[in-house]
Coordinates of N, CA and C and ligand atoms in Angstrom, one line a residue:
M13 N 1.3 -9.9 -2.1 CA 1.3 -8.5 -2.5 C 2.7 -7.9 -2.4
K14 N 3.1 -7.2 -3.5 CA 4.4 -6.6 -3.6 C 4.6 -5.5 -2.6
K15 N 5.7 -5.5 -1.9 CA 6.0 -4.4 -1.0 C 6.3 -3.1 -1.7
P16 N 5.8 -2.0 -1.2 CA 6.1 -0.7 -1.9 C 7.6 -0.4 -1.8
T17 N 8.1 0.3 -2.8 CA 9.5 0.8 -2.7 C 9.6 2.0 -1.8
Q18 N 10.8 2.3 -1.4 CA 11.1 3.4 -0.5 C 10.5 4.7 -1.2
E19 N 10.6 4.8 -2.5 CA 10.1 6.0 -3.2 C 8.6 6.0 -3.1
Q20 N 7.9 4.9 -3.2 CA 6.5 4.9 -3.1 C 6.0 5.2 -1.7
I21 N 6.8 4.7 -0.7 CA 6.5 4.9 0.7 C 6.6 6.4 1.0
Q22 N 7.6 7.1 0.4 CA 7.8 8.5 0.7 C 6.6 9.3 0.0
R23 N 6.2 8.8 -1.2 CA 5.2 9.5 -1.9 C 3.8 9.4 -1.2
M24 N 3.6 8.1 -0.7 CA 2.2 7.9 -0.1 C 2.2 8.2 1.4
C25 N 3.3 8.4 2.0 CA 3.3 8.4 3.5 C 4.2 9.5 4.0
T26 N 5.5 9.3 4.0 CA 6.4 10.2 4.8 C 6.4 11.6 4.3
R27 N 6.0 11.9 3.1 CA 6.0 13.3 2.6 C 4.7 14.0 2.9
K28 N 3.7 13.2 3.4 CA 2.4 13.7 3.6 C 2.2 14.0 5.1
R29 N 1.2 14.8 5.4 CA 0.8 15.0 6.8 C 0.0 13.8 7.3
R30 N 0.2 13.5 8.5 CA -0.5 12.3 9.1 C -1.7 12.8 10.0
Y31 N -2.7 12.0 10.0 CA -3.8 12.2 10.9 C -4.1 10.9 11.6
R32 N -4.5 11.1 12.9 CA -4.8 9.9 13.7 C -6.1 9.2 13.2
T33 N -7.0 9.9 12.8 CA -8.3 9.3 12.4 C -8.8 9.9 11.1
Q34 N -9.7 9.2 10.5 CA -10.3 9.7 9.2 C -11.0 11.0 9.5
G35 N -11.6 11.2 10.7 CA -12.3 12.4 11.0 C -11.3 13.6 11.0
D36 N -10.1 13.4 11.6 CA -9.1 14.4 11.7 C -8.7 14.8 10.3
A37 N -8.5 13.8 9.4 CA -8.1 14.1 8.1 C -9.1 14.9 7.3
L38 N -10.4 14.5 7.4 CA -11.4 15.2 6.7 C -11.7 16.6 7.3
D39 N -11.5 16.8 8.6 CA -11.6 18.1 9.3 C -10.6 19.0 8.7
A40 N -9.3 18.5 8.5 CA -8.3 19.3 8.0 C -8.6 19.7 6.5
A41 N -9.1 18.8 5.8 CA -9.5 19.2 4.4 C -10.6 20.2 4.4
L42 N -11.5 20.1 5.3 CA -12.7 21.0 5.4 C -12.1 22.4 5.8
L43 N -11.2 22.5 6.8 CA -10.7 23.8 7.2 C -9.9 24.4 6.0
A44 N -9.3 23.6 5.2 CA -8.5 24.2 4.1 C -9.5 24.5 2.9
G45 N -10.7 24.1 3.0 CA -11.7 24.4 1.9 C -11.5 23.5 0.7
V46 N -10.9 22.3 0.9 CA -10.6 21.5 -0.2 C -11.3 20.1 0.0
E47 N -12.3 20.1 0.8 CA -12.9 18.7 1.1 C -13.5 18.1 -0.2
R48 N -13.9 18.9 -1.1 CA -14.5 18.3 -2.4 C -13.4 17.6 -3.2
Q49 N -12.2 18.1 -3.1 CA -11.1 17.6 -3.9 C -10.3 16.5 -3.2
R50 N -10.6 16.3 -1.9 CA -9.7 15.4 -1.2 C -10.5 14.3 -0.6
S51 N -9.8 13.2 -0.4 CA -10.4 12.1 0.3 C -9.3 11.5 1.2
A52 N -9.8 10.9 2.3 CA -8.9 10.4 3.3 C -8.7 8.9 3.0
Y53 N -7.5 8.4 3.2 CA -7.2 7.0 3.1 C -6.4 6.5 4.3
R54 N -6.6 5.3 4.6 CA -5.8 4.6 5.7 C -4.5 4.2 5.1
C55 N -3.4 4.6 5.7 CA -2.1 4.3 5.2 C -1.6 2.9 5.6
A56 N -1.2 2.1 4.7 CA -0.7 0.8 5.0 C 0.7 0.9 5.6
V57 N 1.4 2.0 5.5 CA 2.7 2.1 6.0 C 2.7 2.5 7.5
C58 N 2.0 3.6 7.8 CA 2.0 4.0 9.2 C 0.7 3.8 10.0
Q59 N -0.3 3.2 9.3 CA -1.5 2.9 9.9 C -2.3 4.1 10.4
Q60 N -1.9 5.3 9.9 CA -2.7 6.5 10.2 C -3.3 6.9 8.9
W61 N -3.8 8.2 8.9 CA -4.6 8.6 7.7 C -3.9 9.8 7.0
H62 N -4.0 9.8 5.7 CA -3.5 10.9 4.9 C -4.6 11.4 4.0
L63 N -4.4 12.6 3.4 CA -5.4 13.1 2.4 C -4.8 12.8 1.0
A64 N -5.7 12.3 0.2 CA -5.4 12.1 -1.2 C -6.2 13.0 -2.1
T65 N -5.6 13.4 -3.2 CA -6.4 14.2 -4.2 C -7.3 13.2 -4.9
A66 N -8.6 13.5 -4.9 CA -9.6 12.6 -5.5 C -9.5 12.6 -7.0
G67 N -9.9 11.5 -7.5 CA -10.0 11.5 -9.0 C -8.8 10.9 -9.7
Ligands
LIG21 ZN1 1.4 6.9 6.2

């Protein structure tokens, strides 16, 4: 598998908020009222969770 570039890492990880668990990420989406538009994914870079825009 090809390693992500620094730019991709920044886009998928370092520019995003981190959550320790999937539950934490989904709770944050719920609090923001955007749970329908967001999904949580496990980050390959930091091994924590981020929210992605669904679709
Ligand atoms: Zn990450």
